[in-house]
């Protein structure tokens, strides 16, 4: 509402004149930013700038209160047009226009090559093409859930229309009637290496219409037409695409005629000065060149700091306890805990997302009780991952129940982008490991840690039984961050203390920094995780019958394994790890690395999934893979034998 | 051509009668397989079986010569309908019908829950929905490249139409005019949790038409209509979808009326017998129940063995040598080597794939010289990854030039499925690491090893300079397997011996099992990889000036690091690793794990990318990340100091 809102039928003369002046000032900054950084994307920034000025100028958001609840949001899906976003925001009062000139593509600055959330006005960092619409759908859905009346605008490039994820996002928006969402296409008909038609011919309008959207085509440099179209879109009965026909590098004829040349290349200083003259903008390039040679400003002091916008539940409810009489599978315990959480959410809005697996992941229990907080999106995991991330940063407690292979491996890059955006996704994946059994190798999710551990924020939790599943689910609900709860498919025995009572019950409280010491012994530490605990316990019991008592440790929070636990694990000098994961990038390797970090000399024998397994009952597959009780016990015996061998030779 | 070909205008009476009989026999087997395994997907198998019988019955392929060059291929994209595929193939003579009854979903058997390539007739294993059409496009394109006249059929489910990747594959097929490809939709209107309309309403026909396909709608249980439609599709001017309206669980009324109930659940033995009676099929369920209790047959002896179908080039050409006078970047050296390979391919068909990045990845050099072997597919990485895999198993030397983030992280699950399918993809990714610099954190590919090392086949190569890039590119061309060549963006100095001559030149031959010992010294082993070699060399030179000579080892083939090299690296007891990768899942952790495996007691200090970096010139970012020459030298000094500390205290 800096220039107005979308209530009046037409732009006023004064608003039109203001936008024209801003068009010049921002184009000058776009050119200067990219020339100063000797890199970046001026072409698409100059084709997008006119409609982006209308969006930020008339959206319901306020530079003086940039993180206001219920604000409208503008998602820049073609993140490489960041100079346009920075220039528009700066000249509309969000921050000093000097900042992006000083900071664009400079190490340590938030004015990155692709937009990111440390810049006020930018609510979702992008750069991977084709994902922005999913984030916008998430913000639009969040507004609907909260009933705050917020509108969402998504600016997109034409090249990225080639990404399939857009179709997933389009259909989702239509299913949920998100008419508070308007998508805008920067249709300059040119992408990195040529025209759209040369690269991949596509009927963009037909694609959008096929998925149920309305399409309004306009001249994207006519701000009056943009205003009218966006206003109409906000009043339409279905989500609407405003397809803005634009010209790459619009405003500087010698750039315009070069087609795709200036998509991703900066003008030389001389050419930049020439362009500034053509625009009728002052030439202060040399001044900024000098300024950039000085030490950088304190970026974060110069910009308002984003408050915490993610949410946790006020209560985790009352844990359920499963006993040997009342057995379950981990996913069932998750489903029951999630249902409980719905009842104690205390007004914190929840969204449970599903891709046509609710009965398998057990989110059907929640869905039945809280149908308004359950969102069925069909088989569309790339979209759903981003949706979950955007919902979470918009203040929704977002859970996604999914199979491991599709929630992690298939959507890995989306989960990484969520992490870059400091999201708060609660990902509950079932059917992981070869415990999935009969579904076979395409479904054997044995890389959830290798992938997610390649990010900096995701935590991976593998509960050791239904009771621990219940506790971890509740912990996730009340702690911020991206958390993956990793479960198998099989029925799962309750882990017991030696006295026969449930281990993960009563006073037990989940703490990611504490591994679970189920049995104490000597000689070897047998370390297992998740699906493998019952099999490791089988091995332990068999060994105990032979009079051999070793340590048995279960690790639920792989990422958080503490120094103290590592010292405990290393205490006998011999470790056997057992995981339903590829040990090359799993728990065993992680423990080996951490032991080395700490200078703890224990040797580790790693058992895990070491080839693409066939399809069959889980117990059969564990036996074939050398991961059942007898195989684990044999590995422990070998470790004990090798140890005495070493000790003899020492 | 088991029942005929697609030449006659109509099915004959005899052919129709044969198909009707096969429809009963295969349905009986579908029900028996799933009941015997107590799991699986009978519903979609029974809705797909009639048109699949037409496909396998009339396609140009021969059970007696199942791997014949130029054969037609049938891709089952909805891989969970494997019982239909196994039953159809068995009853058309590909193998004994007893085998899938004995082996379905049984550990060690190739008759998996989702189709896979150890079963003759199955040329592409699937299970991850929405990817089969991309594989079919790959086979169709391979046939065009080879000019062998092969046709390709792709059977798909309706639920998977919700996946965005299909849109990418559709547009690609239209761009390249793949009218030898016919897609068939099992449109039973039901998916796992409900009807398509309940889960996610979609106008499937409009989606296909928008992307330029023709659509023929028919009754998918009328084999005459299926035959006519497929025949017409093979004669159409554009790729054609045959949308087969079908009924889930078709043939058994008590199952049909249950809607989605039998999508993924097996009948009880009693109900199975009831269904067999309804079908008019003999009830021999008890016999197979007993047979399955016996020990399993030797599956692989019972089935013909797939020959090697992937290809390598007959020659790697003459290496190029870059000198300090003639510097380059690694991607430039890759591009030049690829261009050279085009000239020595000796009739082996090549395909170089691009997603609108050819000038950045330097495949433009190849494209200019060999335009017929260059395929521009637009920004569609999920599709392109599968396309590359399918091309490779169809005997094409397939290369894909891509940015690291999009070729690995974005397409990780597709690359994993390629690996499951034993493909031979040559993935050349540039712009990896924070060396990408200004493009920022969304583009900083620092997880290529953590992800690909979570598979069992992919090898990751990080060349240390343009000369090594040249050698590795040529090695990849002449060796089978999935290989990722990982390069940065920056100009890259030529690595030199101490005598000033190029290290990776002359007699140097790339061998994945040999790390490169650039400098010998004492005290510490400084181990680097790829983008970091110039910075590690800076550090080494600075230390040498101080009179400190340490070992300097560059590791190009992370996955293949040999025991001998590890012993060498460990020989001083102190190791500093430097990588343009997240060290949690990268080279440092891998070395720590391997040292532990071997019982080598060296301590490792890991330098790497430890947070999401900002955007800026690579040199700035390396300095901020503690990865430039001075930071590396400081780490080596600390390692040396800690060592003497230890030695003193020892």
Short mmCIF file of C-alpha atoms in Angstrom, two decimals, chain B residues 45-434:
data_model
loop_
_atom_site.label_atom_id
_atom_site.label_comp_id
_atom_site.label_asym_id
_atom_site.label_seq_id
_atom_site.Cartn_x
_atom_site.Cartn_y
_atom_site.Cartn_z
CA UNK B 45 -2.94 -55.02 -12.69
CA UNK B 46 -6.39 -56.20 -13.69
CA UNK B 47 -7.33 -52.86 -15.21
CA UNK B 48 -4.08 -52.71 -17.24
CA UNK B 49 -3.85 -56.31 -18.35
CA UNK B 50 -6.00 -56.18 -21.48
CA UNK B 51 -4.09 -53.40 -23.16
CA UNK B 52 -0.76 -54.74 -21.96
CA UNK B 53 -1.53 -58.06 -23.62
CA UNK B 54 -2.12 -56.19 -26.87
CA UNK B 55 1.18 -54.34 -26.48
CA UNK B 56 3.35 -57.35 -25.74
CA UNK B 57 1.35 -59.48 -28.13
CA UNK B 58 1.83 -57.21 -31.13
CA UNK B 59 5.05 -55.36 -30.41
CA UNK B 60 8.05 -56.29 -32.48
CA UNK B 61 9.83 -58.37 -29.88
CA UNK B 62 10.55 -62.03 -29.53
CA UNK B 63 10.62 -64.12 -26.34
CA UNK B 64 13.15 -66.40 -28.00
CA UNK B 65 15.49 -63.48 -28.54
CA UNK B 66 14.42 -61.15 -25.78
CA UNK B 67 17.35 -58.74 -26.04
CA UNK B 68 17.42 -58.42 -29.83
CA UNK B 69 18.81 -55.17 -31.24
CA UNK B 70 16.07 -52.91 -32.52
CA UNK B 71 13.31 -54.58 -30.54
CA UNK B 72 10.22 -52.68 -29.49
CA UNK B 73 10.04 -51.84 -25.82
CA UNK B 74 7.19 -51.68 -23.34
CA UNK B 75 7.84 -49.47 -20.31
CA UNK B 76 5.61 -50.06 -17.30
CA UNK B 77 5.60 -46.70 -15.56
CA UNK B 78 3.13 -47.72 -12.87
CA UNK B 79 5.62 -50.32 -11.70
CA UNK B 80 3.38 -51.59 -8.91
CA UNK B 81 1.23 -53.33 -11.55
CA UNK B 82 4.08 -55.79 -11.94
CA UNK B 83 1.75 -58.81 -11.59
CA UNK B 84 0.11 -57.81 -14.88
CA UNK B 85 3.48 -57.50 -16.60
CA UNK B 86 4.75 -60.82 -15.26
CA UNK B 87 1.52 -62.63 -16.15
CA UNK B 88 1.38 -61.15 -19.64
CA UNK B 89 5.01 -61.96 -20.39
CA UNK B 90 4.72 -65.47 -18.97
CA UNK B 91 1.61 -66.35 -20.93
CA UNK B 92 3.05 -64.91 -24.12
CA UNK B 93 6.03 -67.22 -23.83
CA UNK B 94 8.81 -65.14 -22.30
CA UNK B 95 9.29 -67.50 -19.37
CA UNK B 96 7.53 -70.26 -17.55
CA UNK B 97 4.35 -69.05 -15.85
CA UNK B 98 5.38 -70.92 -12.73
CA UNK B 99 8.25 -68.51 -12.10
CA UNK B 100 6.29 -65.39 -11.10
CA UNK B 101 3.88 -67.56 -9.10
CA UNK B 102 6.83 -68.94 -7.19
CA UNK B 103 8.81 -65.74 -7.04
CA UNK B 104 6.47 -62.80 -6.72
CA UNK B 105 7.69 -60.56 -3.88
CA UNK B 106 9.92 -63.28 -2.50
CA UNK B 107 13.41 -62.39 -1.23
CA UNK B 108 16.06 -62.97 -3.89
CA UNK B 109 13.60 -63.32 -6.76
CA UNK B 110 13.56 -60.91 -9.71
CA UNK B 111 9.76 -60.90 -9.68
CA UNK B 112 9.71 -57.89 -7.45
CA UNK B 113 6.85 -55.79 -6.20
CA UNK B 114 7.78 -53.19 -8.80
CA UNK B 115 9.02 -54.27 -12.23
CA UNK B 116 12.75 -54.58 -12.73
CA UNK B 117 15.19 -55.44 -15.49
CA UNK B 118 16.18 -58.94 -14.43
CA UNK B 119 12.83 -60.05 -15.86
CA UNK B 120 13.07 -60.43 -19.66
CA UNK B 121 10.66 -58.08 -21.37
CA UNK B 122 11.20 -55.44 -18.72
CA UNK B 123 13.74 -52.95 -20.03
CA UNK B 124 13.36 -50.33 -17.34
CA UNK B 125 12.71 -50.85 -13.66
CA UNK B 126 10.24 -48.42 -12.16
CA UNK B 127 8.46 -47.83 -8.89
CA UNK B 128 8.90 -44.12 -8.43
CA UNK B 129 5.80 -42.84 -10.15
CA UNK B 130 5.86 -40.37 -13.02
CA UNK B 131 9.26 -41.39 -14.39
CA UNK B 132 8.35 -44.10 -16.89
CA UNK B 133 7.37 -41.74 -19.68
CA UNK B 134 10.82 -40.16 -19.52
CA UNK B 135 12.41 -43.58 -19.87
CA UNK B 136 10.12 -44.37 -22.79
CA UNK B 137 11.10 -41.07 -24.41
CA UNK B 138 14.71 -42.14 -23.98
CA UNK B 139 14.11 -45.47 -25.71
CA UNK B 140 12.19 -43.76 -28.50
CA UNK B 141 14.95 -41.22 -29.00
CA UNK B 142 17.56 -43.99 -28.97
CA UNK B 143 15.65 -45.74 -31.75
CA UNK B 144 15.61 -42.53 -33.76
CA UNK B 145 19.33 -42.01 -33.23
CA UNK B 146 20.10 -45.57 -34.26
CA UNK B 147 17.50 -45.56 -37.01
CA UNK B 148 16.45 -49.07 -36.08
CA UNK B 149 12.73 -48.47 -36.44
CA UNK B 150 11.91 -49.60 -32.93
CA UNK B 151 8.64 -48.59 -31.35
CA UNK B 152 8.13 -47.81 -27.70
CA UNK B 153 5.00 -48.18 -25.60
CA UNK B 154 4.56 -46.67 -22.17
CA UNK B 155 1.84 -47.92 -19.83
CA UNK B 156 0.97 -45.47 -17.08
CA UNK B 157 -1.40 -45.15 -14.17
CA UNK B 158 -3.85 -42.30 -13.74
CA UNK B 159 -2.67 -41.34 -10.25
CA UNK B 160 0.82 -40.72 -11.50
CA UNK B 161 -0.54 -38.16 -13.97
CA UNK B 162 -0.34 -35.84 -10.96
CA UNK B 163 3.47 -35.85 -11.15
CA UNK B 164 4.97 -32.83 -12.88
CA UNK B 165 7.76 -34.77 -14.56
CA UNK B 166 5.24 -36.11 -17.07
CA UNK B 167 4.78 -32.64 -18.51
CA UNK B 168 8.53 -32.40 -19.08
CA UNK B 169 8.58 -35.74 -20.86
CA UNK B 170 5.54 -34.87 -22.98
CA UNK B 171 7.04 -31.65 -24.28
CA UNK B 172 10.32 -33.36 -25.04
CA UNK B 173 8.60 -36.07 -27.07
CA UNK B 174 6.79 -33.43 -29.10
CA UNK B 175 9.90 -31.33 -29.67
CA UNK B 176 11.75 -34.30 -31.11
CA UNK B 177 8.72 -35.67 -32.99
CA UNK B 178 8.85 -39.06 -31.33
CA UNK B 179 5.88 -40.59 -33.12
CA UNK B 180 7.44 -44.02 -32.54
CA UNK B 181 6.26 -43.59 -28.96
CA UNK B 182 2.73 -44.42 -27.82
CA UNK B 183 1.63 -43.78 -24.26
CA UNK B 184 -1.25 -45.73 -22.75
CA UNK B 185 -3.17 -44.59 -19.73
CA UNK B 186 -4.77 -47.10 -17.38
CA UNK B 187 -7.63 -44.77 -16.59
CA UNK B 188 -9.48 -46.63 -13.90
CA UNK B 189 -10.21 -43.34 -12.14
CA UNK B 190 -9.09 -44.73 -8.81
CA UNK B 191 -5.81 -44.41 -6.93
CA UNK B 192 -4.50 -45.59 -3.57
CA UNK B 193 -6.79 -43.59 -1.29
CA UNK B 194 -9.83 -42.79 -3.40
CA UNK B 195 -10.96 -41.70 -6.81
CA UNK B 196 -8.70 -39.41 -8.82
CA UNK B 197 -11.29 -36.68 -8.48
CA UNK B 198 -11.37 -37.00 -4.71
CA UNK B 199 -7.58 -36.95 -4.43
CA UNK B 200 -6.73 -34.28 -6.99
CA UNK B 201 -9.08 -33.34 -9.77
CA UNK B 202 -7.23 -33.04 -13.05
CA UNK B 203 -8.19 -32.75 -16.71
CA UNK B 204 -5.75 -35.36 -17.95
CA UNK B 205 -6.75 -35.09 -21.59
CA UNK B 206 -6.38 -31.31 -21.55
CA UNK B 207 -2.92 -31.63 -19.97
CA UNK B 208 -1.69 -33.93 -22.73
CA UNK B 209 -3.25 -31.90 -25.50
CA UNK B 210 -1.80 -28.66 -24.11
CA UNK B 211 1.64 -30.17 -24.54
CA UNK B 212 0.98 -31.09 -28.13
CA UNK B 213 -0.03 -34.73 -27.94
CA UNK B 214 -2.99 -36.31 -29.69
CA UNK B 215 -5.35 -38.22 -27.44
CA UNK B 216 -7.53 -41.19 -28.37
CA UNK B 217 -10.03 -42.28 -25.72
CA UNK B 218 -11.20 -45.88 -25.77
CA UNK B 219 -12.56 -48.68 -23.62
CA UNK B 220 -9.35 -50.24 -22.35
CA UNK B 221 -10.93 -53.63 -21.91
CA UNK B 222 -12.01 -53.83 -25.56
CA UNK B 223 -8.91 -55.37 -27.09
CA UNK B 224 -10.12 -54.58 -30.60
CA UNK B 225 -10.42 -50.92 -29.69
CA UNK B 226 -7.00 -50.99 -28.04
CA UNK B 227 -5.46 -52.54 -31.14
CA UNK B 228 -7.09 -49.99 -33.47
CA UNK B 229 -6.07 -47.07 -31.27
CA UNK B 230 -2.45 -48.16 -30.91
CA UNK B 231 -2.26 -48.81 -34.63
CA UNK B 232 -3.65 -45.34 -35.33
CA UNK B 233 -1.26 -43.79 -32.80
CA UNK B 234 1.69 -45.39 -34.59
CA UNK B 235 0.57 -43.67 -37.78
CA UNK B 236 -0.18 -40.27 -36.22
CA UNK B 237 1.74 -37.09 -36.98
CA UNK B 238 2.36 -36.34 -33.28
CA UNK B 239 3.00 -38.49 -30.23
CA UNK B 240 -0.28 -39.97 -29.09
CA UNK B 241 -1.84 -40.92 -25.80
CA UNK B 242 -4.25 -43.81 -25.87
CA UNK B 243 -6.41 -43.10 -22.85
CA UNK B 244 -7.87 -46.44 -21.86
CA UNK B 245 -10.98 -46.16 -19.74
CA UNK B 246 -10.73 -49.15 -17.48
CA UNK B 247 -12.23 -50.57 -14.33
CA UNK B 248 -10.07 -51.30 -11.32
CA UNK B 249 -10.01 -55.03 -10.56
CA UNK B 250 -11.79 -55.66 -13.88
CA UNK B 251 -13.10 -59.20 -14.22
CA UNK B 252 -14.13 -59.93 -10.65
CA UNK B 253 -17.35 -58.08 -9.83
CA UNK B 254 -17.00 -58.31 -6.06
CA UNK B 255 -13.63 -56.59 -6.34
CA UNK B 256 -14.77 -54.06 -8.96
CA UNK B 257 -17.48 -52.74 -6.70
CA UNK B 258 -14.93 -52.03 -3.92
CA UNK B 259 -13.31 -49.15 -5.80
CA UNK B 260 -9.82 -48.44 -4.54
CA UNK B 261 -9.83 -51.19 -1.90
CA UNK B 262 -7.85 -53.61 -4.08
CA UNK B 263 -5.39 -51.06 -5.41
CA UNK B 264 -2.72 -52.24 -3.03
CA UNK B 265 -4.13 -55.20 -1.14
CA UNK B 266 -4.28 -58.92 -1.87
CA UNK B 267 -7.30 -61.16 -1.57
CA UNK B 268 -7.39 -63.74 1.18
CA UNK B 269 -6.94 -67.32 -0.08
CA UNK B 270 -10.67 -67.93 0.29
CA UNK B 271 -11.60 -64.83 -1.68
CA UNK B 272 -8.95 -65.65 -4.26
CA UNK B 273 -10.51 -69.06 -4.85
CA UNK B 274 -13.91 -67.41 -5.16
CA UNK B 275 -12.48 -65.01 -7.73
CA UNK B 276 -10.81 -67.79 -9.70
CA UNK B 277 -14.18 -69.52 -9.93
CA UNK B 278 -15.79 -66.32 -11.19
CA UNK B 279 -13.08 -65.97 -13.82
CA UNK B 280 -13.56 -69.57 -14.87
CA UNK B 281 -9.96 -70.31 -14.12
CA UNK B 282 -8.71 -73.50 -12.48
CA UNK B 283 -8.17 -73.24 -8.73
CA UNK B 284 -4.60 -74.40 -8.11
CA UNK B 285 -3.87 -71.91 -5.37
CA UNK B 286 -3.18 -74.56 -2.76
CA UNK B 287 -0.65 -76.21 -5.03
CA UNK B 288 1.29 -72.94 -5.42
CA UNK B 289 1.05 -72.25 -1.72
CA UNK B 290 2.84 -75.54 -1.14
CA UNK B 291 5.32 -74.98 -3.96
CA UNK B 292 6.31 -71.61 -2.47
CA UNK B 293 7.15 -73.30 0.80
CA UNK B 294 9.84 -75.31 -0.95
CA UNK B 295 13.22 -73.80 -1.54
CA UNK B 296 13.27 -71.26 -4.30
CA UNK B 297 14.37 -72.05 -7.86
CA UNK B 298 17.61 -70.63 -9.20
CA UNK B 299 15.94 -67.57 -10.65
CA UNK B 300 18.75 -66.38 -12.79
CA UNK B 301 19.38 -69.79 -14.27
CA UNK B 302 15.69 -70.01 -15.13
CA UNK B 303 15.73 -66.74 -17.06
CA UNK B 304 17.82 -65.59 -20.01
CA UNK B 305 20.65 -63.33 -18.96
CA UNK B 306 20.65 -59.76 -20.23
CA UNK B 307 23.73 -59.07 -22.32
CA UNK B 308 25.75 -55.89 -21.84
CA UNK B 309 23.71 -53.30 -23.68
CA UNK B 310 25.56 -50.17 -22.62
CA UNK B 311 28.34 -48.85 -24.82
CA UNK B 312 31.71 -47.19 -24.53
CA UNK B 313 33.65 -45.38 -27.21
CA UNK B 314 36.29 -47.39 -29.07
CA UNK B 315 38.89 -44.69 -28.46
CA UNK B 316 39.46 -41.83 -26.10
CA UNK B 317 41.35 -39.82 -28.69
CA UNK B 318 44.52 -37.89 -28.02
CA UNK B 319 44.71 -36.07 -24.70
CA UNK B 320 45.11 -32.31 -24.81
CA UNK B 321 47.72 -30.70 -22.63
CA UNK B 322 47.18 -27.33 -21.02
CA UNK B 323 50.23 -25.41 -19.91
CA UNK B 324 50.72 -22.40 -17.74
CA UNK B 325 50.75 -20.34 -20.92
CA UNK B 326 47.55 -21.91 -22.21
CA UNK B 327 45.33 -21.84 -19.15
CA UNK B 328 41.67 -22.79 -19.04
CA UNK B 329 38.92 -23.71 -16.67
CA UNK B 330 38.04 -27.32 -16.00
CA UNK B 331 34.71 -26.98 -17.76
CA UNK B 332 36.45 -25.64 -20.84
CA UNK B 333 38.79 -28.61 -20.81
CA UNK B 334 35.78 -30.90 -20.46
CA UNK B 335 34.06 -29.22 -23.39
CA UNK B 336 37.13 -29.54 -25.58
CA UNK B 337 37.62 -33.20 -24.66
CA UNK B 338 33.96 -33.94 -25.35
CA UNK B 339 34.31 -32.32 -28.75
CA UNK B 340 37.36 -34.53 -29.40
CA UNK B 341 35.40 -37.61 -28.36
CA UNK B 342 32.76 -36.83 -30.94
CA UNK B 343 35.42 -37.23 -33.60
CA UNK B 344 36.64 -40.62 -32.40
CA UNK B 345 33.30 -42.20 -31.55
CA UNK B 346 33.77 -44.59 -34.46
CA UNK B 347 30.11 -45.18 -35.15
CA UNK B 348 29.10 -45.53 -31.52
CA UNK B 349 26.06 -43.28 -31.27
CA UNK B 350 26.46 -40.38 -28.88
CA UNK B 351 23.89 -38.08 -27.32
CA UNK B 352 24.84 -34.95 -25.42
CA UNK B 353 21.93 -33.59 -23.41
CA UNK B 354 21.45 -30.05 -22.25
CA UNK B 355 18.96 -28.10 -20.16
CA UNK B 356 19.61 -24.60 -21.48
CA UNK B 357 23.12 -24.31 -20.07
CA UNK B 358 25.35 -25.33 -22.99
CA UNK B 359 27.49 -22.20 -22.96
CA UNK B 360 28.10 -22.51 -19.24
CA UNK B 361 28.81 -26.22 -19.22
CA UNK B 362 30.77 -25.91 -22.47
CA UNK B 363 28.87 -28.58 -24.30
CA UNK B 364 28.35 -25.84 -26.89
CA UNK B 365 31.65 -26.89 -28.47
CA UNK B 366 30.27 -30.38 -29.10
CA UNK B 367 26.90 -28.95 -30.16
CA UNK B 368 28.48 -26.80 -32.82
CA UNK B 369 30.44 -29.66 -34.31
CA UNK B 370 27.94 -32.48 -33.90
CA UNK B 371 24.50 -30.83 -33.94
CA UNK B 372 22.71 -34.09 -34.71
CA UNK B 373 24.07 -35.65 -31.53
CA UNK B 374 23.15 -32.69 -29.35
CA UNK B 375 19.73 -32.53 -27.74
CA UNK B 376 18.42 -29.34 -26.19
CA UNK B 377 15.63 -30.18 -23.78
CA UNK B 378 15.02 -26.97 -21.89
CA UNK B 379 14.86 -26.56 -18.13
CA UNK B 380 13.61 -30.04 -17.26
CA UNK B 381 16.15 -31.84 -15.13
CA UNK B 382 14.00 -34.60 -13.69
CA UNK B 383 13.07 -35.74 -17.17
CA UNK B 384 16.56 -35.30 -18.54
CA UNK B 385 18.16 -37.45 -15.85
CA UNK B 386 15.89 -40.39 -16.65
CA UNK B 387 16.26 -39.74 -20.37
CA UNK B 388 20.03 -40.05 -20.00
CA UNK B 389 19.67 -43.31 -18.12
CA UNK B 390 17.33 -44.87 -20.67
CA UNK B 391 19.43 -43.72 -23.62
CA UNK B 392 22.46 -45.30 -22.00
CA UNK B 393 20.90 -48.73 -21.51
CA UNK B 394 19.63 -48.58 -25.09
CA UNK B 395 23.19 -48.43 -26.38
CA UNK B 396 23.74 -44.71 -26.69
CA UNK B 397 26.82 -43.02 -25.22
CA UNK B 398 24.81 -40.50 -23.22
CA UNK B 399 26.37 -37.40 -21.67
CA UNK B 400 24.55 -34.72 -19.75
CA UNK B 401 26.15 -31.35 -19.08
CA UNK B 402 24.48 -29.62 -16.16
CA UNK B 403 25.07 -27.46 -13.10
CA UNK B 404 25.84 -29.49 -10.00
CA UNK B 405 22.77 -28.44 -8.07
CA UNK B 406 20.40 -29.46 -10.85
CA UNK B 407 22.16 -32.56 -12.17
CA UNK B 408 22.71 -34.11 -8.74
CA UNK B 409 20.60 -32.59 -5.93
CA UNK B 410 17.51 -31.74 -7.98
CA UNK B 411 17.56 -35.02 -9.89
CA UNK B 412 18.97 -37.22 -7.13
CA UNK B 413 16.16 -39.73 -7.03
CA UNK B 414 16.21 -40.04 -10.82
CA UNK B 415 19.97 -40.63 -10.72
CA UNK B 416 19.41 -43.26 -8.07
CA UNK B 417 16.82 -44.99 -10.25
CA UNK B 418 19.29 -44.85 -13.13
CA UNK B 419 21.77 -46.64 -10.89
CA UNK B 420 19.18 -49.26 -9.95
CA UNK B 421 18.75 -49.79 -13.70
CA UNK B 422 22.51 -50.29 -14.14
CA UNK B 423 22.74 -47.35 -16.48
CA UNK B 424 25.84 -45.80 -17.98
CA UNK B 425 25.25 -42.08 -17.53
CA UNK B 426 28.12 -39.66 -18.03
CA UNK B 427 27.11 -36.68 -15.95
CA UNK B 428 29.36 -33.66 -16.32
CA UNK B 429 28.42 -31.10 -13.71
CA UNK B 430 29.98 -27.67 -13.62
CA UNK B 431 29.37 -24.78 -11.23
CA UNK B 432 29.83 -26.94 -8.15
CA UNK B 433 30.96 -25.87 -4.72
CA UNK B 434 31.13 -22.31 -3.50
#
